mmCIF file of C-alpha atoms in Angstrom:
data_model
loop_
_atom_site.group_PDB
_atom_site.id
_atom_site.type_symbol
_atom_site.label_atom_id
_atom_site.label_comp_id
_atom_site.label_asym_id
_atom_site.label_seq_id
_atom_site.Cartn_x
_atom_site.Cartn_y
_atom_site.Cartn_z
ATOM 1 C CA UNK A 1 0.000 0.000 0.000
ATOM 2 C CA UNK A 2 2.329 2.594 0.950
ATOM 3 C CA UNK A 3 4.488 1.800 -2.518
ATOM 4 C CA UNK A 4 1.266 2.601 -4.077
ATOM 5 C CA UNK A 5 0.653 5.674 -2.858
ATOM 6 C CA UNK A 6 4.175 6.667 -3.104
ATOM 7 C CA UNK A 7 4.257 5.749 -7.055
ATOM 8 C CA UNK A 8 0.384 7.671 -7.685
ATOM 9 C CA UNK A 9 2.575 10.472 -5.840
ATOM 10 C CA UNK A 10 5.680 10.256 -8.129
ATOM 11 C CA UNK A 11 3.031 10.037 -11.533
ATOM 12 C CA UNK A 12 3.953 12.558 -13.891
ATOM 13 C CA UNK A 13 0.769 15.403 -14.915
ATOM 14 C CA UNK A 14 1.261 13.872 -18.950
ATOM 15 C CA UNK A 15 0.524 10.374 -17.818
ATOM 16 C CA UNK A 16 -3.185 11.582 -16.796
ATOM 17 C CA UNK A 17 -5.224 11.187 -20.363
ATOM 18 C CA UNK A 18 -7.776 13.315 -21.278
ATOM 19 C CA UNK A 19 -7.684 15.811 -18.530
ATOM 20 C CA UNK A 20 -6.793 19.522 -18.111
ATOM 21 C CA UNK A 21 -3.620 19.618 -16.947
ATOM 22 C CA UNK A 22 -4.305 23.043 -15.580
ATOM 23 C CA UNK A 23 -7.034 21.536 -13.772
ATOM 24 C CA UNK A 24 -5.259 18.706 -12.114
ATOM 25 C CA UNK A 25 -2.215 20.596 -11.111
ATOM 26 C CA UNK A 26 -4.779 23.649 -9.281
ATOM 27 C CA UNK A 27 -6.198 20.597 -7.383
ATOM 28 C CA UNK A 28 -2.879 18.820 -6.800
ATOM 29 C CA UNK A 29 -1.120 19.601 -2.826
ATOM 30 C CA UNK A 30 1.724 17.415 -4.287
ATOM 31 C CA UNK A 31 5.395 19.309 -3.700
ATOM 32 C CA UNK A 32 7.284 19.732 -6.673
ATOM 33 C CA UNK A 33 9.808 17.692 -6.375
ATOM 34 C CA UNK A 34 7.420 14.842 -5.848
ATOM 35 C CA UNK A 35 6.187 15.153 -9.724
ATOM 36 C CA UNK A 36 8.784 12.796 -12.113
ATOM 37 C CA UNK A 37 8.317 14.857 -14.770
ATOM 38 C CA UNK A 38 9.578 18.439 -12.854
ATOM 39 C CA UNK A 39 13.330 17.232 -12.482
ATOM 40 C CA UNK A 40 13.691 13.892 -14.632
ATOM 41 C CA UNK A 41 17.216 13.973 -13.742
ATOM 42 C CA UNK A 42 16.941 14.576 -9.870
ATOM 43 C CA UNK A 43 14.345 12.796 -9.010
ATOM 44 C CA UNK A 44 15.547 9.853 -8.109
ATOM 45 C CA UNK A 45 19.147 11.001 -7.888
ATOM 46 C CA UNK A 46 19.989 9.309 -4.023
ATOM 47 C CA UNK A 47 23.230 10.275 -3.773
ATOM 48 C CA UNK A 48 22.007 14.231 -3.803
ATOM 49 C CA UNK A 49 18.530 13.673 -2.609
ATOM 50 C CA UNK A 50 18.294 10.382 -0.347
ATOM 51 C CA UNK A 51 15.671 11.347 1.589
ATOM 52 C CA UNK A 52 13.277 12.509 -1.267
ATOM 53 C CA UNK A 53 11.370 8.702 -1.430
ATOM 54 C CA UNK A 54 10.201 9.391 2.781
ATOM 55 C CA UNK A 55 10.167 12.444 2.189
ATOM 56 C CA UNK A 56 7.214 12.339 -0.655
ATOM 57 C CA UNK A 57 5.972 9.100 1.166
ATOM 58 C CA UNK A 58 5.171 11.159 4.118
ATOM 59 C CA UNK A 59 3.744 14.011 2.408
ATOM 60 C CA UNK A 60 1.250 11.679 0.583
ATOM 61 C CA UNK A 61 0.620 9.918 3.917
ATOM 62 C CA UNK A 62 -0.206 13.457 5.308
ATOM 63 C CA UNK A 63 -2.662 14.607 2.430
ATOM 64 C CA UNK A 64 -4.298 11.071 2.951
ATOM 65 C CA UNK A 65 -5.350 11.613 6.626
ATOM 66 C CA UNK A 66 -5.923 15.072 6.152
ATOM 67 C CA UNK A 67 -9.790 15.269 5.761
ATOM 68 C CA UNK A 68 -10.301 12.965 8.897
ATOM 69 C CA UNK A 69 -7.334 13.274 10.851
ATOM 70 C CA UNK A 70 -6.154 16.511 10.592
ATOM 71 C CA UNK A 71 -3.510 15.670 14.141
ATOM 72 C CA UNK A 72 -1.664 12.678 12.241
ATOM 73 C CA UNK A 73 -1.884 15.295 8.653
ATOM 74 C CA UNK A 74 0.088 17.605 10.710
ATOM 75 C CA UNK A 75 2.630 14.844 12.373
ATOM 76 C CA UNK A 76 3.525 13.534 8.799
ATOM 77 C CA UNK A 77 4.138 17.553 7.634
ATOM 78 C CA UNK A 78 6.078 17.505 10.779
ATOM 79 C CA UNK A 79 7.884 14.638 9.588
ATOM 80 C CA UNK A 80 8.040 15.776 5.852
ATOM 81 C CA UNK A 81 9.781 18.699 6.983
ATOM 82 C CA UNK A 82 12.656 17.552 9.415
ATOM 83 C CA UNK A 83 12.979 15.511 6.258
ATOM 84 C CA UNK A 84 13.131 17.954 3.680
ATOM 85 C CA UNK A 85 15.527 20.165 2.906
ATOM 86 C CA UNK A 86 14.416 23.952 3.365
ATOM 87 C CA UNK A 87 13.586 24.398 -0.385
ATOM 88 C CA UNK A 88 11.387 21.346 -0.571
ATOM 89 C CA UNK A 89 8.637 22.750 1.550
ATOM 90 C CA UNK A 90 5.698 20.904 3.717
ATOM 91 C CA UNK A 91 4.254 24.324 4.392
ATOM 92 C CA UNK A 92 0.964 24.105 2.591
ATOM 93 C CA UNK A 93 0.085 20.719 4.130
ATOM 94 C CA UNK A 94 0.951 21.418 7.774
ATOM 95 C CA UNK A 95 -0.789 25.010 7.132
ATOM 96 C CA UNK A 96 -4.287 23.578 6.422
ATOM 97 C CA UNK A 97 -3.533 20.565 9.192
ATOM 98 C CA UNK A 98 -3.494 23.345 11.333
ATOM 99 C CA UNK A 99 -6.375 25.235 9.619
ATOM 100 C CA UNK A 100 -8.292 22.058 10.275
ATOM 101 C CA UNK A 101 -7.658 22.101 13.939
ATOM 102 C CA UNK A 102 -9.159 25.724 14.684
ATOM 103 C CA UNK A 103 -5.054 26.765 15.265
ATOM 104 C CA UNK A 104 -5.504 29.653 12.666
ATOM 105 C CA UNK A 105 -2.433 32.083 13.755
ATOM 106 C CA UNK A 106 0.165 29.305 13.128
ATOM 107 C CA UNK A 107 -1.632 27.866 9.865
ATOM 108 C CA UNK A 108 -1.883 31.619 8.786
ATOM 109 C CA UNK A 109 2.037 32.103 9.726
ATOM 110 C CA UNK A 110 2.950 28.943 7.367
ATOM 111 C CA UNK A 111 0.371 29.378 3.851
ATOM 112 C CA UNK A 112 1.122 33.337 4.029
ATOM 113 C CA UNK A 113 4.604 33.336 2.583
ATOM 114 C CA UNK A 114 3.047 30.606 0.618
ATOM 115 C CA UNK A 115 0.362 33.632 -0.966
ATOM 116 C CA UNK A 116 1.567 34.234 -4.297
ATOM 117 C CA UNK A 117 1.906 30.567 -5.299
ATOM 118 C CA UNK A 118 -1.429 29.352 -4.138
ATOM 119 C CA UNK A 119 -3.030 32.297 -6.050
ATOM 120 C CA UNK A 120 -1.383 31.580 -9.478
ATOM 121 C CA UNK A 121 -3.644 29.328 -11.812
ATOM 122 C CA UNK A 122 -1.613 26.281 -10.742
ATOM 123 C CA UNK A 123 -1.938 26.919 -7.354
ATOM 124 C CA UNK A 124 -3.806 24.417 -5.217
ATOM 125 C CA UNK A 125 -7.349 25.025 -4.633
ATOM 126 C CA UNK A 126 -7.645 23.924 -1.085
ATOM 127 C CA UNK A 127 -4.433 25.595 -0.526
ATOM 128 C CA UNK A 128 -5.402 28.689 -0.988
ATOM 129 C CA UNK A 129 -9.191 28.063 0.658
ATOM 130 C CA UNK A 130 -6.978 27.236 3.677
ATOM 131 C CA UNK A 131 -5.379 30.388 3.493
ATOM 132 C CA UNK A 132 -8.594 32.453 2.815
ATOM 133 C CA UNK A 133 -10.363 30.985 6.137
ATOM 134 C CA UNK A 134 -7.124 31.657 7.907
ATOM 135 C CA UNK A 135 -7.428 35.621 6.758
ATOM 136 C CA UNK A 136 -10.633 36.141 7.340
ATOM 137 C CA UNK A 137 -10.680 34.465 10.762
ATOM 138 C CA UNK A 138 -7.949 36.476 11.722
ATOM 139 C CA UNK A 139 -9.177 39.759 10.232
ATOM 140 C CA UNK A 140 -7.077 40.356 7.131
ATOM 141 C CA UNK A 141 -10.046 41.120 5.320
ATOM 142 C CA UNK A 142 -8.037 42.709 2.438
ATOM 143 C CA UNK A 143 -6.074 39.178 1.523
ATOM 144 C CA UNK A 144 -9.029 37.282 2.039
ATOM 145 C CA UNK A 145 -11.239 38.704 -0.299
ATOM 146 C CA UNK A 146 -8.257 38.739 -2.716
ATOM 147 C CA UNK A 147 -8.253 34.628 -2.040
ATOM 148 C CA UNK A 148 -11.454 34.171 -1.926
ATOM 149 C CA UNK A 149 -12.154 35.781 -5.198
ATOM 150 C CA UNK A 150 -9.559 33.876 -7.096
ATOM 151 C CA UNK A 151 -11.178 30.645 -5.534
ATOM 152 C CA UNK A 152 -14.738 31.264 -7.011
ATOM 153 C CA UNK A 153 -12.887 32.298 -10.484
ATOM 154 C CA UNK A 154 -11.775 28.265 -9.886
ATOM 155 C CA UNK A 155 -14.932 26.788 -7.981
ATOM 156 C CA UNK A 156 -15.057 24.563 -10.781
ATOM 157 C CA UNK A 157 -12.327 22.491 -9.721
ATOM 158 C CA UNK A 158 -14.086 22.344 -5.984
ATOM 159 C CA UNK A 159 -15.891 19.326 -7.084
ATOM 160 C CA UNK A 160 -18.247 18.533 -4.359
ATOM 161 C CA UNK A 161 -21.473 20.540 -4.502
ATOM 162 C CA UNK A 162 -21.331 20.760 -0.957
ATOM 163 C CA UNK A 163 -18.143 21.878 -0.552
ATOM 164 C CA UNK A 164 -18.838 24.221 -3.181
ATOM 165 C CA UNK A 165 -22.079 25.400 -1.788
ATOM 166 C CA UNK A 166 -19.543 26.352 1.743
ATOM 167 C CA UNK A 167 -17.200 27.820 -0.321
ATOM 168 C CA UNK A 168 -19.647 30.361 -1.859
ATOM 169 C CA UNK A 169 -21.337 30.730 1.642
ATOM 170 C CA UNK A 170 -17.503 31.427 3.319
ATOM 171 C CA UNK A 171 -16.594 33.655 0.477
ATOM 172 C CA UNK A 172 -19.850 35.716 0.750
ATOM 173 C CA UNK A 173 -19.192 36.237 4.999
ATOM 174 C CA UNK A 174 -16.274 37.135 4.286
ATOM 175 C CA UNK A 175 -16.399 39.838 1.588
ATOM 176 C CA UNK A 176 -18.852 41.822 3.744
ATOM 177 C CA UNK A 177 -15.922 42.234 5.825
ATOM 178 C CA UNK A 178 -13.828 44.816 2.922
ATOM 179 C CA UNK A 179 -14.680 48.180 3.020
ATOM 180 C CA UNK A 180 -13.669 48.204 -0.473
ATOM 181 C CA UNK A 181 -16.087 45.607 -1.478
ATOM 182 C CA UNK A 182 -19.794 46.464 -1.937
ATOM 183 C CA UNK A 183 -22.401 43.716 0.012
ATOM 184 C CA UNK A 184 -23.928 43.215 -3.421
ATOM 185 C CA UNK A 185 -20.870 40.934 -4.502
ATOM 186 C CA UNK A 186 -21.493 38.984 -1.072
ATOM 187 C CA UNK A 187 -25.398 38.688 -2.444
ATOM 188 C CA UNK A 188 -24.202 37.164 -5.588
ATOM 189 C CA UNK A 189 -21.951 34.540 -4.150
ATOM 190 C CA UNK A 190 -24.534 33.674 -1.431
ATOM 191 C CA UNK A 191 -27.305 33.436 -3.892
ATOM 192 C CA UNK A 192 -24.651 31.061 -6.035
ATOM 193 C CA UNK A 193 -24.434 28.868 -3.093
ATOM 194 C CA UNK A 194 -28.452 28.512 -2.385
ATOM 195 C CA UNK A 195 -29.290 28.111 -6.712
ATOM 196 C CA UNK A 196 -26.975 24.886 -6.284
ATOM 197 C CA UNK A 197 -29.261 21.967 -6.588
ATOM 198 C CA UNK A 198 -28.907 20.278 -3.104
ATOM 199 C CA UNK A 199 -30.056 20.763 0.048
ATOM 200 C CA UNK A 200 -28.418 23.745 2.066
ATOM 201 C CA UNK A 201 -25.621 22.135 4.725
ATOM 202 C CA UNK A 202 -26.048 24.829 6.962
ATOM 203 C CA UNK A 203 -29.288 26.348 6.166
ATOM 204 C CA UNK A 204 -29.567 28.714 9.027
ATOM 205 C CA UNK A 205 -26.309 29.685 8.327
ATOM 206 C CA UNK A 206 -26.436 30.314 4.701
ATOM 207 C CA UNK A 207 -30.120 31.942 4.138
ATOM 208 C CA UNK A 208 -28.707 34.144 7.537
ATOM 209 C CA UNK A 209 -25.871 35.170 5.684
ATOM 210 C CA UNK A 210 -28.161 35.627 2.378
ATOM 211 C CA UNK A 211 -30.271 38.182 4.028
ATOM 212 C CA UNK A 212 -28.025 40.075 5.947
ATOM 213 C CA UNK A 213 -25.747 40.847 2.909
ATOM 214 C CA UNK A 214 -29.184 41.897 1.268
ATOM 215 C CA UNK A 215 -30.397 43.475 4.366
ATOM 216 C CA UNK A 216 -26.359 45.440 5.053
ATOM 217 C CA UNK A 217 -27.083 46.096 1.226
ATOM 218 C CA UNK A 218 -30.257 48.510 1.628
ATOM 219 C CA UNK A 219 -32.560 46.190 0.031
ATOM 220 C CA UNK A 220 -34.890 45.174 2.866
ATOM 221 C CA UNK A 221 -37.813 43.528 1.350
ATOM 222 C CA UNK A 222 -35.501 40.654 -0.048
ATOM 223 C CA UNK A 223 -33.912 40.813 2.937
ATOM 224 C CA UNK A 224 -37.461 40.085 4.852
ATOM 225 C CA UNK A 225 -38.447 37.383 1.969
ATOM 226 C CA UNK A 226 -35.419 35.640 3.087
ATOM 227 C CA UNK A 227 -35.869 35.448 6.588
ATOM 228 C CA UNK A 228 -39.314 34.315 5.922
ATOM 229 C CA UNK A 229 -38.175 31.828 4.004
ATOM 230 C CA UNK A 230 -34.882 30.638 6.704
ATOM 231 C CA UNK A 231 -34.534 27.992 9.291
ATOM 232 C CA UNK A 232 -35.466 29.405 12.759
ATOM 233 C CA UNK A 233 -32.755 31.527 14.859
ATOM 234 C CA UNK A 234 -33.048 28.602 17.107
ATOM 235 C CA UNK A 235 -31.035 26.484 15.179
ATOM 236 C CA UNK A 236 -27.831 27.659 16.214
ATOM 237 C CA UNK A 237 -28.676 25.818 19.042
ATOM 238 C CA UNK A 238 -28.948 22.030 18.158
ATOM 239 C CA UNK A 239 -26.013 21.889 15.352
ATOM 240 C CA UNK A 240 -22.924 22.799 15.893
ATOM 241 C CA UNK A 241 -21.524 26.309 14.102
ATOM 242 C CA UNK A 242 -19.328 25.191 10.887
ATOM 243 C CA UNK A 243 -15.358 25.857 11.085
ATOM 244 C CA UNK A 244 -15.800 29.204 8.502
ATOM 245 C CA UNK A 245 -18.160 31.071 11.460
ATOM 246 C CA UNK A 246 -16.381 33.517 13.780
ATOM 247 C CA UNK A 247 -18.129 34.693 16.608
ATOM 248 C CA UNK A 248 -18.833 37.739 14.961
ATOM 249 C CA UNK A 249 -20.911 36.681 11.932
ATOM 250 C CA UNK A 250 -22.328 34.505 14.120
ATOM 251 C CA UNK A 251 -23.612 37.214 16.054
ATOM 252 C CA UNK A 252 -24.737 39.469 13.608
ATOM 253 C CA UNK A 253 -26.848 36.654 11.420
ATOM 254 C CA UNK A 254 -28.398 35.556 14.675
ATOM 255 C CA UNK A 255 -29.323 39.045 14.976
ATOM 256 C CA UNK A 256 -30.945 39.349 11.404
ATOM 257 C CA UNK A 257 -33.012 35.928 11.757
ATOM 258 C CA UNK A 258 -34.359 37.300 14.955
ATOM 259 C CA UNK A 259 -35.488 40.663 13.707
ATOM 260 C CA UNK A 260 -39.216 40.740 14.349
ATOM 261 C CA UNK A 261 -39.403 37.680 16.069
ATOM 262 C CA UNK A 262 -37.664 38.390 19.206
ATOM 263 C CA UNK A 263 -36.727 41.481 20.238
ATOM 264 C CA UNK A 264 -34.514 40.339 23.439
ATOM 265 C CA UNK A 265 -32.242 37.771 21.192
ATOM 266 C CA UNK A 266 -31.845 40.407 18.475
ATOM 267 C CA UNK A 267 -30.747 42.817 20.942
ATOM 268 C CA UNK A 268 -28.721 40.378 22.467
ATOM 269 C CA UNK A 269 -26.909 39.476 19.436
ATOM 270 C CA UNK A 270 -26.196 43.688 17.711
ATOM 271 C CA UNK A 271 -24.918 44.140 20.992
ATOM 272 C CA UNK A 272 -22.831 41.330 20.993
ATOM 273 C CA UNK A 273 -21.663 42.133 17.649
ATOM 274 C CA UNK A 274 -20.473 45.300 18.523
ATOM 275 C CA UNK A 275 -18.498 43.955 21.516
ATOM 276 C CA UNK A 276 -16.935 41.454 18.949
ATOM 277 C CA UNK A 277 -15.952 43.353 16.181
ATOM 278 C CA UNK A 278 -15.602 47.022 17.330
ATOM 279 C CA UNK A 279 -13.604 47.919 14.151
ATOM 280 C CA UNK A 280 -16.270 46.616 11.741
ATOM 281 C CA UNK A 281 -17.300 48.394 8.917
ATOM 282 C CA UNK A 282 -20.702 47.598 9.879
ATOM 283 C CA UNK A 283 -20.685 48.448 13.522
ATOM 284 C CA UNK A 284 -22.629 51.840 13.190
ATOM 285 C CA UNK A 285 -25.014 50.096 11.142
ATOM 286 C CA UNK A 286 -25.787 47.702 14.042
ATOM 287 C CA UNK A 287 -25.533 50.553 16.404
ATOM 288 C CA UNK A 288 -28.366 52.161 14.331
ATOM 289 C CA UNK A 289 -30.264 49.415 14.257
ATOM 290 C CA UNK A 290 -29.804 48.934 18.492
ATOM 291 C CA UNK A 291 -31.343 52.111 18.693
ATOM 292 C CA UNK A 292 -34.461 51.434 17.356
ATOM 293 C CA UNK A 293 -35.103 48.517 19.316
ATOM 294 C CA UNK A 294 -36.457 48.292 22.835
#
């Protein structure tokens, strides 16, 4: 088993037939110096590079356990880089290891010297989503909208429709966030993710999102259609938030889906809002909007 992950590691891009190459290598986390055809002379050169078989071995190993084990992702990165030598790089996979685990100052310390590779057209996708959470959890809104808009130029190559639906959901939160950015481009991404045909992951959560861009946006009847239309507040409270949520948005859709239904949890949540994100570009709007209530 592990030869045969190390060789579907070590496959050159060419040997894939009738596929974008573009395409596979934006999806690809594999270093390199890990692809046969990028050094044909190196590759397997062990008297220069003797530990680039473990080395690739345990970067494979890593991007296998990633999804569900993000701890033993981040032990094999650990590995892959005492292994490596400086150039080789295991950034990008312990970065989103880290990303997985909620450590988002460390993951974001690792991917963002990693920026301007993961946002070329080769770059990998999940790479640079990594990234993008990382930023906007941590409140460079500026970089994160600049990822996050280069990722739904390639959502394509996101091919679940679920993970696609949470990356146009994530992007949407977070473009709110730019001053420079109006909330209309937010609408469009958040109305991408509810026209895909399945059934919302995080329904409270995305139609929340939905209508407070629309609502931050001036355009309050759509913004009341939708929260007709969403899940109840109250069901923030028997699933848990999803990894992309800061306190913050959390706070501020809670206080949209409770407008005119309860005045107490809406005031609750602007306030807490506020207290949350005092440098928001929106904080005067939910101070406005805490003066009308109650």
């Amino acid at each position: 088993m592990p030869g045969r992950l190390l060789l579907s590691l070590m496959l050159p891009l060419s040997s894939v037939q009738g596929v974008d190459l573009a395409a596979v290598a934006a999806t690809s986390p594999r270093p390199a110096l890990c692809r046969a055809g990028s050094a044909p002379s190196q590759v397997w050169d062990a008297a220069r590079l003797p530990a680039l078989p473990h080395y690739c071995l345990a970067v494979a190993r890593g991007y296998a356990a990633l999804s569900r084990e993000p701890r033993r992702a981040l032990a094999w990165g650990e590995r892959a880089a005492a292994l490596g030598k400086k150039e080789w790089g295991a950034n990008e996979l312990r970065g989103r290891a880290l990303a997985r685990l909620g450590r988002f100052q460390p993951a974001y310390e690792l991917l963002r010297p990693l920026r301007g590779s993961l946002l070329s057209a080769t770059g990998s996708v999940h790479g640079l989503w990594a990234f993008a959470r990382t930023a906007a959890v941590l409140g460079h809104h500026t970089e994160a909208s600049e990822a996050f808009r280069s990722l739904i130029s390639r959502a394509a190559f996101v091919h679940s429709l679920s993970n696609r639906q949470e990356l146009f959901t994530e992007a949407g939160l977070a473009l709110m966030h730019d001053a420079a950015i109006s909330p209309a481009e937010a609408v469009a991404y958040l109305k991408r993710a509810e026209a895909l045909p399945i059934p919302a992951v995080n329904a409270h959560v995305l139609m929340g999102a939905l209508g407070l861009a629309l609502y931050r946006d001036g355009r309050v009847f759509e913004a009341n259609e939708i929260r007709r239309r969403a899940p109840s507040v109250w069901e923030f409270d028997s699933v848990p938030d999803p990894a992309y949520l800061t306190p913050a948005d959390r706070a501020a859709v809670v206080a949209f889906l409770a407008m005119s239904n309860d005045a107490a949890i809406e005031k609750d949540a602007w306030q807490k809002f506020v207290r949350l994100a005092p440098q928001s570009r929106w904080r005067e709007h939910a101070e406005r909007r805490l003066s009308q209530l109650p």
